[in-house]
Structures are given as C-alpha cells and as structure tokens.
Amino acid sequence: MAGPSASASWVAAPHVPDHSVAIVIPVYDGAALTKQCLDTLIGQNLDAQIIVVDDASGDETATLLEAYGDAIRSIRNPRNRGYAYTCNRGAELSDADYVVFLNNDTVPHTDWLDALVRDADAHPEAAMFGSRLLFGDGSVQHAGVAFNQGGMPYHIYAGFPATHPAVMRAREMQAVTAACVLIRGAVFKELNGFDEGFNNSSEDIDLCLRAGELGHRVRYVPASVLTHYETATRGRFGDYLRQNNTLWTERWLHKVRRDDLELLSQDGLLRATYRSGNRLHLEVDPIAGDASEGGFTANEEEIDRMAMRWLDALDAGGSPHRLRPRGPAPVGFSSDGDARHISDVLAWSEAVAEVPIQRAAAYAHKVAPLRLAPARRQPQRINVLYEGLSEGALFGGHAAMLQLAAMLSAAGNRVRIIAVDQAGTPSAADWRAAADLPGTGSLTSVEYLDAFDRSIPVAVSDNDRFIATSWWTMHIAHDAVTRLGAPAPLWLQQEWEPVFYPTGSFHAGARAAYALPHSALFSSGLLQRYFENQGIGVFAPECRGEWAVFENPLTHPGPVTAATLRRRRPHRLLVYQRHAPRNLLDCLL
C-alpha cells in the first residue's frame, strides 16, 4: 500500500500548553461560516485547544482569525495546499491525547465533544470516533460511512430523520467522515497523518481504513451531534476527481467489506427471503427506499409496455396464454377467472441494487398524518381523503373519487373532501367543471379542505368516518381512525398500486397499506378477482374485510383496446373492465 507523501512527516511541535484535546479546523474562504463555528466553540467553554489553519484564503478570513486573539491559535499556509496538508499541519502543533478534525461549515451542538471523549474513554480498542451530522433542515447528513455492493463509500443514512433508530445506534464502522472526527493523537502519528496524495476528498476514508489495517477500530457516536452545511466552503472534487478515484480504486476497491446491505439488514430496514424457484425477494423499509420524485422510471415504463403487448395480443385474437413470463418477477392479474401473466426480462435485482438511499422528504409528506383537533360530537361526517382537485385532474380515477363524494352527499350525508397533496382550494371554474361530470351534481354541497400543510388542525369528532382513495391516503386514514377509535376506513381501490413503483419507498409503502384494516370498494370485478386470487388486502388472512364492486362509468364506458389505452396513456391498467354489474351508488346505499 502506498503511504502518505513525505511532506506529512512529523517534526517537533512548538511548545503549547498540554491539552487533552486539540480541535484542528482547516479553513479556505467562508469567513462567515468560520466565525459561526468559532463563536459556537468559544461559547461552549470547552477544555480544548482550538487550532485554525488558513489554507491561503482569498477573503477576509485572515483578518477574522486575528480578531480572536489568544482564544485560538491560527497559522496560514503561504499557498493553497488542500485539505490533507492543512489538517496535517494543524495536528503538528499539538501533542494532545485526542485530536479532533472539524470542518468550519459545522455548528456543534451542546455536549458534542464530551460525547466523543466519553466514547473514546469507554472503547480503548478504537482509535477514531465520528459524530452524527445533520443537514440544515434537521435530517441526517452523516451517521457513518458504508460501502455499497460496488465497493464505493457513501453516507448510508443520509436524509433519514435525525432520531431514526438506525441512526441512533452507536456502532463500529469501517469509516466515518472527518467533517467531525476524534482520533487518538498517537494513532494519527502512527499513520503519518492524512495521505496528501488525495485532494479534498477520500482522505478521511483512507485514514479510517489504514487505521483498520493496523488493528484499530472506528466508531460512530450518535450522541455527538453537529449541524453540517456540507461542502459550503470548498468543492469536494473539482479537478481532482480522476486523481482521487484512481488512487482510491487501486488502494481499496478490492479490500473493503461491502457492508451496506448487512447494515440495513441489521437495522431491520432490509429483508431478503427466497421464494419458490429460489427467487430472491427483497423488502425495503419505506424510509430506506428511494423517495426521489420525477418522471416514470425505466421499470415503470417497461411495465406499461408489457401491458400494451398483452392487450395487442388480445386485439389480434392471439392467446394471452402464449405470453409466458420470462422474467423473475411476473406481473399477474386475472380476468373473468382466467389467470393471465405479462412480463419481460427485467433486471429486478440490479434495479434494487441501484436504488440510492436518498432523502425521503417526499415520502414522509405523502404519508404524514393529519393534525386532528377533536371537537364535541356532531352529526356524522364522512371525510374523503383525496390528492386534491387541480386543472387536468377531471378524468378516470380522479373523477371516480369526486363522484364518490358527490353521491354520498346526494344521499344525505355530511361529506368533506380533505386534499392532502394539492395546496390551496380549487378555483371556481375547476369546481364547476368537476360538478358537471356525470354523477357529481351534488359536489357543490361537499366541503373542501386543504390539508397539504399537516400542521394545520383538522376539526373532527369521534363519530367521523374516513374513506381512502390511494395507498398513501390509506396510511393517513388508518392513523386518524386509530386515534379517534373510529371504525376502519373504506378504501376506494382502482388498481393494485404497488405495481407502479417497482422498488423503493413508494413500493414498500403501497404494499404495507393493504395490510391495514379496511373495507374495500373495487372499481371493477376484474380488480376484485385479482385481489381475491392473490389474497391481497381484504382477502388476506390477517384482514378479512368487507368489500363491494362498482363500475366506474367515467373511466371507460366500452371495451378496452390497446388503441384506446395508447390515446389516454393512463398508467392505470387494472381500473378497466368489460362489464358493469353494479354501479357506485348501489354499493354505497
């Protein structure tokens, strides 16, 4: 293994007071952030020496550091030398038992340093100790560094809630970030400091792994908390990306333990089981999954193409039974009692492996519970949880949801639509257009409530009833009825929703919704038979709820063909059927 450059060799340090802890802060520009960090540290009255190394900043950093006088020790590089050199130079100025490397774009919370020292004292076998770092919005930025199945490092729980159980577990890791890391001074010297062959990235991971090769342990310490405004002052990669990646790959790619799936499994966020035919089945916790938003994924587009091929075969008079599944995860549904399967060669295992652990803000808002404000008992009110009425939503499944609310109102019920995804109330024109849809004439007597902002209280009484119209509103409805002690919600079901999210948070959340207690109102006999054949939702042994079927005349009144689907491109296959045995009002009254 190539060692650090010769410029990192150790020299006799100038005489300084004997501190048990030295805090080394490398800085390059970002004077305002440096001031915020230093003011916080000094205000905490820490028993530690503060050493700031200015890496030839071009702003007012030098003047700022002079103003602190004896409160800190500061030196300046004559020219910009990069992160590793700057940290090494600062560490040379102290013989402290513990050296803390701290980014200037951090704001340490109370007790952050004591927590690191306590863990170091309690674990003499370990040499390096990393903190829990939070983004400015309070979500996790760093809770230890894991290595993916390609051998590359990443912050495994970035974007998680700050106090998620997986984040709050102190543990050994292969690596932690040096944005805030405590290392025993003797070990840092033994390692000859950061390797200056790296430039502004990967130096800290390399240091941790070299410590591990010498038998020293690395620990993540969640009790030590700082806010980190990541890479706010110095670009992490810049022109040195290729150099760093080459050095990293040559030195570590085939040595690291690829541990991210192991960690996710230990923390209960990933479960792998083998099913019939030795097919691997992965279940991913909603928070751990991919919660990124955007266009349709490649897998979602492929599912849509599979459906089109199946319908083309029906239109051409071909037998759908010839379309046997060729991939490991066929999409199955039934029609008039005949099982029909559509599939293609999909690399599902690769898709799961490539799902990044991203911030789950979109998912978290999707299923965020209502803030209930219980009031005195009033006449029963039916709350229809709905995405929200906006221009372009007056078709298909949306129309069925509005029709449902209008028909309930026409039957003499107090009805309220609670919009959870669309902020604001509909325009007068949109509301009139919605009321002009077939079967929605009574919509004008339905109350509309904007609940996009979940912090706004929603007035309810204990005899309120709830109707869900999607998997995420089912989660919201379940929370509401549980807190009110009300009966299980009715769920207007127009498709098997997990099929539209092949992996990640939304898939896991959609599957989980069907296990919640509910009664089901199916949009078609086709969908009801599919659920019954598969043992899903109300037909699952653990649920056994009541159900009914209606025909949604607003979705498609006639036979379904591939041509009609292409014109509308709804991405909602299972909502369609060919017969109309009952209508919606018959099911409700």
Coordinates of C-alpha atoms in Angstrom, one line a residue:
M1 CA 0.0 0.0 0.0
A2 CA 1.4 3.4 -0.9
G3 CA 1.9 5.6 2.1
P4 CA 1.4 9.3 2.6
S5 CA 3.7 11.8 0.9
A6 CA 6.9 12.8 2.6
S7 CA 5.7 16.3 3.3
A8 CA 3.5 14.8 6.0
S9 CA 6.5 13.7 8.1
W10 CA 6.4 14.7 11.7
V11 CA 8.5 17.5 13.2
A12 CA 8.9 18.7 16.7
A13 CA 5.8 20.7 17.6
P14 CA 6.2 24.2 19.0
H15 CA 5.6 24.3 22.7
V16 CA 1.9 24.7 23.6
P17 CA 0.0 24.1 26.8
D18 CA -0.7 20.4 27.5
H19 CA -4.3 20.0 26.3
S20 CA -6.0 16.6 26.4
V21 CA -8.0 17.7 23.3
A22 CA -6.9 19.8 20.3
I23 CA -9.5 20.9 17.8
V24 CA -8.0 21.4 14.3
I25 CA -10.1 23.4 11.9
P26 CA -8.9 23.7 8.3
V27 CA -10.4 26.7 6.5
Y28 CA -10.4 28.0 3.0
D29 CA -12.6 31.1 2.5
G30 CA -16.1 31.0 4.0
A31 CA -15.2 33.6 6.7
A32 CA -18.9 33.9 7.8
L33 CA -19.1 30.1 8.4
T34 CA -15.8 30.1 10.2
K35 CA -17.0 32.8 12.5
Q36 CA -20.2 31.0 13.3
C37 CA -18.3 27.8 14.1
L38 CA -15.6 29.5 16.3
D39 CA -18.2 31.6 18.1
T40 CA -20.1 28.4 19.0
L41 CA -17.0 26.6 20.2
I42 CA -15.7 29.5 22.3
G43 CA -19.2 30.0 23.8
Q44 CA -19.2 26.4 24.9
N45 CA -16.1 26.9 27.2
L46 CA -14.5 23.7 26.0
D47 CA -11.4 22.3 27.7
A48 CA -9.6 22.1 24.4
Q49 CA -7.1 24.0 22.3
I50 CA -8.5 25.4 19.1
I51 CA -6.1 25.4 16.1
V52 CA -7.2 27.1 12.9
V53 CA -5.1 26.6 9.7
D54 CA -5.9 29.0 6.9
D55 CA -5.2 27.4 3.6
A56 CA -4.4 30.7 1.8
S57 CA -8.0 32.0 1.9
G58 CA -8.7 34.9 -0.5
D59 CA -11.5 36.5 1.6
E60 CA -11.4 38.2 5.0
T61 CA -10.6 35.0 6.9
A62 CA -7.1 36.2 7.9
T63 CA -8.5 39.4 9.5
L64 CA -11.2 37.4 11.2
L65 CA -8.8 35.0 12.8
E66 CA -6.6 37.8 14.1
A67 CA -9.6 39.3 15.9
Y68 CA -9.9 36.2 18.1
G69 CA -6.5 36.8 19.8
D70 CA -5.4 34.2 22.3
A71 CA -8.8 32.4 22.2
I72 CA -7.5 30.4 19.3
R73 CA -4.2 29.5 17.7
S74 CA -4.1 30.2 13.9
I75 CA -1.5 29.8 11.2
R76 CA -1.7 30.4 7.4
N77 CA -0.4 28.4 4.5
P78 CA 1.6 30.6 2.1
R79 CA -0.2 28.9 -0.8
N80 CA -3.2 26.7 -1.1
R81 CA -2.2 23.1 -0.3
G82 CA -5.5 21.3 0.1
Y83 CA -7.4 19.6 3.0
A84 CA -4.9 16.8 3.9
Y85 CA -1.8 19.0 4.1
T86 CA -3.7 21.7 6.1
C87 CA -5.0 19.1 8.6
N88 CA -1.6 17.6 9.0
R89 CA 0.0 20.9 9.6
G90 CA -2.5 21.8 12.3
A91 CA -2.1 18.4 14.0
E92 CA 1.7 19.1 14.2
L93 CA 1.0 22.0 16.5
S94 CA -0.3 19.9 19.4
D95 CA 0.7 16.9 21.5
A96 CA -2.9 16.4 22.7
D97 CA -4.2 12.9 23.6
Y98 CA -7.1 13.4 21.3
V99 CA -7.1 15.4 18.1
V100 CA -10.5 16.5 16.6
F101 CA -10.6 17.5 13.0
L102 CA -13.6 19.8 12.5
N103 CA -14.9 21.5 9.3
N104 CA -15.6 25.2 9.6
D105 CA -19.0 24.7 8.0
T106 CA -20.3 22.9 11.1
V107 CA -22.2 24.2 14.1
P108 CA -21.5 21.9 17.1
H109 CA -24.4 21.2 19.5
T110 CA -24.1 21.1 23.2
D111 CA -22.1 18.1 24.6
W112 CA -20.8 17.1 21.2
L113 CA -17.1 17.0 22.4
D114 CA -17.8 15.4 25.7
A115 CA -19.8 12.6 24.0
L116 CA -16.8 11.8 21.7
V117 CA -14.3 11.8 24.6
R118 CA -16.6 9.6 26.7
D119 CA -16.9 7.1 23.9
A120 CA -13.2 7.1 23.4
D121 CA -12.5 6.5 27.1
A122 CA -15.0 3.7 27.1
H123 CA -13.6 2.0 24.0
P124 CA -9.8 1.8 24.2
E125 CA -9.8 -0.7 21.3
A126 CA -11.0 2.1 18.9
A127 CA -8.9 4.9 17.6
M128 CA -11.3 7.1 15.6
F129 CA -14.8 8.4 16.5
G130 CA -17.2 10.1 14.2
S131 CA -20.2 12.3 15.1
R132 CA -23.8 12.4 13.9
L133 CA -24.1 15.2 11.5
L134 CA -27.3 16.9 10.4
F135 CA -28.3 18.9 7.4
G136 CA -29.6 22.4 8.0
D137 CA -33.2 21.0 7.7
G138 CA -32.5 18.7 10.6
S139 CA -32.3 15.4 8.6
V140 CA -29.2 13.2 8.8
Q141 CA -26.1 14.1 6.7
H142 CA -23.8 11.5 8.3
A143 CA -24.4 8.5 10.5
G144 CA -21.3 6.5 9.5
V145 CA -19.9 5.6 6.1
A146 CA -20.9 2.3 4.5
F147 CA -19.7 0.6 1.3
N148 CA -22.1 -0.3 -1.5
Q149 CA -22.0 -3.5 -3.4
G150 CA -19.7 -1.9 -5.9
G151 CA -17.2 -1.2 -3.1
M152 CA -17.7 2.6 -3.0
P153 CA -18.3 4.6 0.2
Y154 CA -21.3 6.7 0.9
H155 CA -23.2 8.1 3.9
I156 CA -25.6 5.3 4.4
Y157 CA -28.4 7.0 6.3
A158 CA -28.2 10.5 4.7
G159 CA -31.7 12.1 4.6
F160 CA -33.1 10.0 7.5
P161 CA -35.0 11.6 10.4
A162 CA -32.4 12.8 13.0
T163 CA -33.6 10.3 15.6
H164 CA -34.4 7.3 13.5
P165 CA -33.5 4.1 15.5
A166 CA -30.9 3.1 12.8
V167 CA -29.2 6.5 13.2
M168 CA -29.2 6.4 17.0
R169 CA -27.3 3.2 17.3
A170 CA -23.6 3.6 18.4
R171 CA -21.5 1.1 16.5
E172 CA -18.3 0.1 14.8
M173 CA -18.0 1.2 11.2
Q174 CA -15.3 0.8 8.6
A175 CA -15.2 4.6 8.2
V176 CA -16.6 7.9 9.4
T177 CA -16.3 11.3 7.9
A178 CA -13.6 13.8 9.0
A179 CA -16.1 16.7 8.9
C180 CA -16.0 15.9 12.6
V181 CA -13.8 13.1 13.8
L182 CA -11.8 12.5 17.0
I183 CA -8.7 10.4 16.7
R184 CA -6.1 9.4 19.3
G185 CA -3.1 11.6 18.7
A186 CA -0.6 8.7 19.0
V187 CA -2.5 6.8 16.3
F188 CA -2.6 9.8 14.0
K189 CA 1.2 10.0 14.2
E190 CA 1.4 6.2 13.7
L191 CA -0.5 6.6 10.5
N192 CA 1.7 9.6 9.4
G193 CA -1.5 11.7 9.1
F194 CA -3.8 12.1 6.1
D195 CA -2.4 11.0 2.8
E196 CA -1.7 14.1 0.8
G197 CA -2.0 12.1 -2.4
F198 CA -5.7 12.7 -2.1
N199 CA -7.0 16.2 -2.7
N200 CA -10.2 17.4 -1.0
S201 CA -12.0 14.0 -1.0
S202 CA -11.5 10.5 0.3
E203 CA -8.6 11.4 2.7
D204 CA -10.8 10.7 5.7
I205 CA -12.0 7.3 4.4
D206 CA -8.4 6.3 3.5
L207 CA -7.3 7.3 7.0
C208 CA -10.0 5.2 8.7
L209 CA -9.2 2.1 6.5
R210 CA -5.5 2.4 7.2
A211 CA -6.2 2.6 10.9
G212 CA -8.3 -0.6 10.5
E213 CA -5.5 -2.4 8.8
L214 CA -3.3 -1.7 11.8
G215 CA -6.0 -3.2 14.1
H216 CA -7.6 0.0 15.3
R217 CA -11.4 0.2 15.4
V218 CA -13.5 3.0 14.1
R219 CA -16.8 4.0 15.8
Y220 CA -19.8 6.1 15.1
V221 CA -21.0 8.1 18.1
P222 CA -24.6 9.4 17.6
A223 CA -24.6 11.2 21.0
S224 CA -22.2 13.7 19.4
V225 CA -24.3 16.0 17.2
L226 CA -23.4 18.8 14.9
T227 CA -25.1 20.6 12.0
H228 CA -23.1 20.4 8.9
Y229 CA -23.5 22.8 5.9
E230 CA -21.8 20.2 3.7
T231 CA -19.1 21.5 1.2
A232 CA -20.2 25.0 1.8
T233 CA -16.7 26.4 1.6
R234 CA -14.5 24.0 -0.6
G235 CA -15.6 21.9 -3.5
R236 CA -15.2 18.3 -2.7
F237 CA -14.0 17.1 -6.1
G238 CA -13.2 19.8 -8.6
D239 CA -10.3 19.0 -11.0
Y240 CA -9.1 16.2 -8.7
L241 CA -11.9 13.7 -9.2
R242 CA -10.0 11.4 -11.5
Q243 CA -6.8 11.5 -9.4
N244 CA -8.7 10.7 -6.2
N245 CA -10.8 7.9 -7.8
T246 CA -7.7 6.3 -9.3
L247 CA -5.9 6.3 -6.0
W248 CA -8.9 5.1 -4.2
T249 CA -9.6 2.3 -6.6
E250 CA -6.1 1.0 -6.7
R251 CA -5.7 1.0 -2.9
W252 CA -9.1 0.0 -1.5
L253 CA -11.7 -1.1 -4.0
H254 CA -10.9 -4.8 -3.6
K255 CA -10.1 -4.6 0.2
V256 CA -13.2 -3.0 1.7
R257 CA -16.1 -5.0 3.1
R258 CA -19.2 -4.2 1.1
D259 CA -21.4 -3.8 4.1
D260 CA -24.3 -1.5 3.3
L261 CA -26.9 -4.3 2.8
E262 CA -25.6 -6.0 6.0
L263 CA -26.1 -2.8 8.0
L264 CA -29.6 -2.2 6.5
S265 CA -30.5 -5.8 7.4
Q266 CA -29.1 -5.5 11.0
D267 CA -31.2 -2.3 11.4
G268 CA -34.4 -4.0 10.2
L269 CA -34.6 -1.9 7.0
L270 CA -34.0 -4.7 4.5
R271 CA -35.2 -8.2 4.5
A272 CA -34.2 -10.8 1.9
T273 CA -36.0 -14.1 1.6
Y274 CA -36.1 -16.8 -1.0
R275 CA -39.4 -17.9 -2.5
S276 CA -40.5 -20.7 -4.8
G277 CA -38.0 -21.4 -7.5
N278 CA -35.2 -19.9 -5.4
R279 CA -36.2 -16.4 -6.4
L280 CA -34.8 -13.7 -4.2
H281 CA -37.4 -11.4 -2.7
L282 CA -36.3 -8.1 -1.2
E283 CA -38.4 -6.0 1.1
V284 CA -37.2 -2.4 1.7
D285 CA -38.3 -0.2 4.5
P286 CA -40.1 2.9 3.2
I287 CA -37.6 5.4 4.7
A288 CA -34.7 3.4 3.4
G289 CA -36.0 3.2 -0.1
D290 CA -35.7 5.6 -2.9
A291 CA -38.1 8.5 -2.4
S292 CA -36.9 10.6 -5.3
E293 CA -39.6 12.1 -7.5
G294 CA -39.6 12.8 -11.2
G295 CA -40.7 11.0 -14.4
F296 CA -41.5 7.4 -14.8
T297 CA -38.7 5.0 -14.1
A298 CA -37.4 2.6 -16.7
N299 CA -39.2 -0.2 -14.9
E300 CA -42.5 1.6 -14.7
E301 CA -42.2 2.3 -18.5
E302 CA -41.4 -1.3 -19.1
I303 CA -44.5 -2.5 -17.1
D304 CA -46.6 -0.2 -19.3
R305 CA -45.1 -1.7 -22.4
M306 CA -45.8 -5.2 -21.1
A307 CA -49.4 -4.3 -20.6
M308 CA -49.6 -2.9 -24.2
R309 CA -48.2 -6.1 -25.6
W310 CA -50.8 -8.2 -23.7
L311 CA -53.6 -6.0 -25.0
D312 CA -52.2 -6.1 -28.5
A313 CA -52.3 -9.9 -28.3
L314 CA -56.0 -9.8 -27.2
D315 CA -56.9 -7.4 -30.0
A316 CA -55.2 -9.6 -32.6
G317 CA -57.1 -12.7 -31.4
G318 CA -53.9 -14.3 -30.1
S319 CA -53.9 -16.3 -26.9
P320 CA -52.5 -14.4 -23.9
H321 CA -51.5 -17.8 -22.5
R322 CA -48.7 -17.9 -25.0
L323 CA -47.1 -14.9 -23.3
R324 CA -45.5 -16.9 -20.6
P325 CA -43.4 -15.0 -18.0
R326 CA -39.8 -14.9 -18.9
G327 CA -38.5 -12.7 -16.0
P328 CA -38.1 -13.5 -12.4
A329 CA -41.0 -11.2 -11.2
P330 CA -44.0 -11.6 -13.5
V331 CA -46.9 -9.1 -13.1
G332 CA -50.0 -11.2 -12.6
F333 CA -53.7 -10.4 -12.7
S334 CA -57.0 -12.2 -13.6
S335 CA -59.9 -11.6 -15.9
D336 CA -63.2 -13.5 -15.7
G337 CA -61.4 -16.1 -13.6
D338 CA -58.6 -16.8 -16.1
A339 CA -55.1 -16.1 -14.9
R340 CA -53.1 -14.1 -17.3
H341 CA -49.5 -13.0 -16.9
I342 CA -47.4 -10.4 -18.6
S343 CA -43.7 -10.0 -18.1
D344 CA -40.4 -9.3 -19.8
V345 CA -36.8 -9.8 -18.9
L346 CA -36.4 -7.2 -16.2
A347 CA -33.2 -7.0 -14.2
W348 CA -35.0 -6.5 -10.9
S349 CA -32.0 -7.4 -8.7
E350 CA -30.0 -4.8 -10.5
A351 CA -32.7 -2.3 -10.1
V352 CA -32.9 -2.8 -6.4
A353 CA -29.1 -2.7 -6.0
E354 CA -29.0 0.6 -7.9
V355 CA -31.7 2.3 -5.7
P356 CA -29.9 5.1 -3.9
I357 CA -30.6 5.7 -0.2
Q358 CA -31.9 9.2 -0.7
R359 CA -33.7 11.8 1.4
A360 CA -37.3 10.6 2.0
A361 CA -38.9 14.0 2.3
A362 CA -41.4 13.3 -0.5
Y363 CA -42.4 10.0 1.0
A364 CA -42.6 11.4 4.5
H365 CA -45.0 14.2 3.4
K366 CA -47.0 11.7 1.4
V367 CA -48.0 9.6 4.5
A368 CA -47.7 12.4 7.1
P369 CA -50.7 12.1 9.5
L370 CA -53.4 14.8 9.8
R371 CA -53.2 17.0 12.9
L372 CA -56.6 16.2 14.4
A373 CA -58.5 18.7 16.6
P374 CA -61.2 16.7 18.3
A375 CA -64.4 18.7 18.9
R376 CA -67.7 17.9 20.5
R377 CA -69.8 15.2 18.9
Q378 CA -71.7 16.4 15.8
P379 CA -73.8 14.7 13.1
Q380 CA -71.7 12.1 11.4
R381 CA -69.3 13.4 8.7
I382 CA -67.6 11.4 6.0
N383 CA -64.1 12.5 5.2
V384 CA -62.8 11.6 1.7
L385 CA -59.0 11.7 1.7
Y386 CA -58.0 12.8 -1.8
E387 CA -54.9 14.0 -3.6
G388 CA -56.6 17.3 -4.4
L389 CA -58.5 18.9 -7.3
S390 CA -56.4 20.7 -9.8
E391 CA -56.7 21.5 -13.5
G392 CA -56.3 18.4 -15.6
A393 CA -57.5 16.0 -12.9
L394 CA -61.1 15.6 -14.0
F395 CA -60.8 12.2 -15.6
G396 CA -60.6 8.5 -14.8
G397 CA -59.7 7.7 -11.2
H398 CA -60.0 11.3 -10.1
A399 CA -63.5 11.5 -11.4
A400 CA -64.5 8.4 -9.5
M401 CA -63.2 9.9 -6.3
L402 CA -65.3 13.1 -6.9
Q403 CA -68.3 11.0 -7.9
L404 CA -68.0 9.1 -4.7
A405 CA -68.1 12.2 -2.6
A406 CA -71.0 13.7 -4.6
M407 CA -73.1 10.6 -4.4
L408 CA -72.6 10.3 -0.6
S409 CA -73.7 13.9 -0.3
A410 CA -76.7 13.4 -2.5
A411 CA -77.8 10.5 -0.2
G412 CA -78.0 13.0 2.7
N413 CA -74.5 12.6 4.3
R414 CA -72.3 15.4 5.5
V415 CA -69.2 15.0 3.3
R416 CA -65.9 16.7 3.3
I417 CA -63.0 16.2 0.8
I418 CA -59.6 16.5 2.6
A419 CA -56.9 17.3 0.0
V420 CA -53.5 16.0 1.2
D421 CA -51.3 16.6 -1.9
Q422 CA -52.6 19.7 -3.6
A423 CA -52.1 23.0 -1.7
G424 CA -54.9 25.6 -2.0
T425 CA -58.6 25.3 -2.8
P426 CA -59.9 24.7 -6.4
S427 CA -60.8 27.7 -8.5
A428 CA -64.4 28.4 -9.1
A429 CA -64.0 27.2 -12.7
D430 CA -62.4 23.9 -11.7
W431 CA -65.1 23.3 -9.1
R432 CA -67.9 23.9 -11.6
A433 CA -66.2 21.7 -14.1
A434 CA -66.0 18.9 -11.5
A435 CA -69.7 19.3 -10.6
D436 CA -70.6 19.0 -14.3
L437 CA -69.1 15.5 -14.5
P438 CA -71.7 12.7 -14.7
G439 CA -72.9 11.7 -11.2
T440 CA -71.2 14.7 -9.5
G441 CA -74.0 17.3 -9.4
S442 CA -74.1 17.3 -5.6
L443 CA -70.4 18.1 -5.4
T444 CA -71.3 21.8 -4.7
S445 CA -72.6 20.8 -1.3
V446 CA -69.4 19.0 -0.4
E447 CA -66.9 20.8 1.8
Y448 CA -63.3 21.1 0.5
L449 CA -60.4 21.3 3.0
D450 CA -56.8 22.0 2.1
A451 CA -54.7 19.8 4.4
F452 CA -51.4 19.9 2.4
D453 CA -49.8 21.6 5.4
R454 CA -50.2 18.9 8.0
S455 CA -49.5 21.4 10.9
I456 CA -52.9 23.0 10.3
P457 CA -55.5 21.3 12.7
V458 CA -58.4 19.4 11.1
A459 CA -61.6 19.6 13.2
V460 CA -63.1 16.1 13.8
S461 CA -65.3 14.3 16.2
D462 CA -65.2 10.7 17.3
N463 CA -68.1 9.7 15.0
D464 CA -66.3 10.9 11.9
R465 CA -65.8 8.3 9.2
F466 CA -62.9 8.1 6.7
I467 CA -62.5 7.0 3.1
A468 CA -59.1 6.5 1.5
T469 CA -58.6 6.8 -2.2
S470 CA -55.0 5.7 -2.6
W471 CA -52.4 3.8 -0.7
W472 CA -50.9 6.8 1.0
T473 CA -54.3 8.2 2.0
M474 CA -54.9 4.8 3.5
H475 CA -52.0 5.3 5.8
I476 CA -53.3 8.7 6.7
A477 CA -56.9 7.3 7.3
H478 CA -55.6 4.5 9.4
D479 CA -53.7 6.9 11.7
A480 CA -56.8 9.1 12.0
V481 CA -59.3 6.3 12.9
T482 CA -56.8 4.7 15.3
R483 CA -56.5 8.0 17.3
L484 CA -60.3 8.6 17.2
G485 CA -61.2 5.0 18.0
A486 CA -63.4 5.0 14.8
P487 CA -64.2 2.1 12.5
A488 CA -61.6 1.0 9.9
P489 CA -61.7 3.2 6.7
L490 CA -63.3 2.3 3.4
W491 CA -60.8 2.3 0.6
L492 CA -61.8 3.1 -2.9
Q493 CA -59.5 0.8 -4.9
Q494 CA -59.0 1.3 -8.6
E495 CA -55.7 -0.6 -9.1
W496 CA -53.1 -2.8 -7.4
E497 CA -50.9 0.2 -6.7
P498 CA -47.5 -1.3 -5.8
V499 CA -47.1 -2.3 -9.5
F500 CA -46.5 1.3 -10.4
Y501 CA -43.5 1.6 -8.0
P502 CA -41.2 -1.4 -8.7
T503 CA -38.7 -0.6 -5.9
G504 CA -38.1 1.8 -3.1
S505 CA -40.1 3.8 -0.6
F506 CA -43.3 4.1 -2.6
H507 CA -43.4 0.4 -3.4
A508 CA -42.9 -0.6 0.2
G509 CA -45.4 2.0 1.4
A510 CA -48.0 0.9 -1.1
R511 CA -47.7 -2.8 -0.2
A512 CA -47.9 -2.0 3.5
A513 CA -51.1 -0.1 3.1
Y514 CA -53.0 -3.2 2.0
A515 CA -52.2 -4.9 5.3
L516 CA -54.0 -2.1 7.3
P517 CA -57.6 -2.9 8.4
H518 CA -60.1 -1.6 5.9
S519 CA -63.2 -2.3 3.8
A520 CA -62.7 -2.2 0.0
L521 CA -64.8 -0.7 -2.7
F522 CA -63.4 -2.0 -6.0
S523 CA -63.7 -0.2 -9.3
S524 CA -64.2 -3.4 -11.3
G525 CA -64.8 -7.1 -11.0
L526 CA -61.5 -7.7 -12.7
L527 CA -59.7 -6.0 -9.9
Q528 CA -61.7 -7.7 -7.2
R529 CA -61.0 -11.1 -8.6
Y530 CA -57.3 -10.3 -8.9
F531 CA -57.2 -9.3 -5.2
E532 CA -59.2 -12.4 -4.3
N533 CA -57.0 -14.8 -6.3
Q534 CA -53.8 -13.2 -4.8
G535 CA -55.0 -13.0 -1.2
I536 CA -54.4 -9.2 -1.1
G537 CA -56.0 -6.6 1.1
V538 CA -59.5 -7.5 2.3
F539 CA -58.9 -11.1 1.1
A540 CA -55.7 -11.5 3.1
P541 CA -56.0 -13.8 6.1
E542 CA -54.9 -11.0 8.5
C543 CA -57.5 -8.6 7.2
R544 CA -60.7 -10.3 6.1
G545 CA -62.7 -7.1 5.5
E546 CA -65.9 -6.4 3.7
W547 CA -66.0 -5.5 0.1
A548 CA -68.2 -4.4 -2.9
V549 CA -67.7 -3.8 -6.6
F550 CA -68.9 -0.9 -8.7
E551 CA -68.5 0.1 -12.3
N552 CA -66.8 3.4 -12.8
P553 CA -68.6 4.8 -15.9
L554 CA -66.2 7.8 -16.1
T555 CA -63.1 5.8 -16.7
H556 CA -64.0 4.0 -19.9
P557 CA -67.6 3.0 -20.8
G558 CA -66.7 0.5 -23.6
P559 CA -64.4 -2.4 -24.3
V560 CA -60.7 -1.7 -23.7
T561 CA -58.3 -2.0 -26.5
A562 CA -54.6 -1.2 -26.9
A563 CA -55.5 1.7 -29.2
T564 CA -57.8 3.4 -26.6
L565 CA -55.1 2.9 -23.9
R566 CA -52.5 4.5 -26.1
R567 CA -54.6 7.6 -26.7
R568 CA -55.1 8.1 -22.9
R569 CA -51.9 6.6 -21.7
P570 CA -53.2 6.5 -18.1
H571 CA -50.7 4.1 -16.5
R572 CA -53.7 2.6 -14.7
L573 CA -54.4 -0.8 -16.3
L574 CA -56.5 -2.6 -13.6
V575 CA -59.1 0.1 -13.4
Y576 CA -60.7 -1.2 -16.6
Q577 CA -63.3 -3.9 -17.1
R578 CA -65.7 -5.0 -19.8
H579 CA -69.0 -5.4 -17.8
A580 CA -71.0 -3.2 -15.5
P581 CA -72.7 -5.5 -12.9
R582 CA -73.3 -2.7 -10.4
N583 CA -72.9 1.0 -10.2
L584 CA -71.3 3.0 -7.5
L585 CA -74.5 4.3 -5.8
D586 CA -75.8 0.7 -5.5
C587 CA -72.7 -0.2 -3.5
L588 CA -72.9 2.8 -1.1
L589 CA -76.6 2.8 -0.2

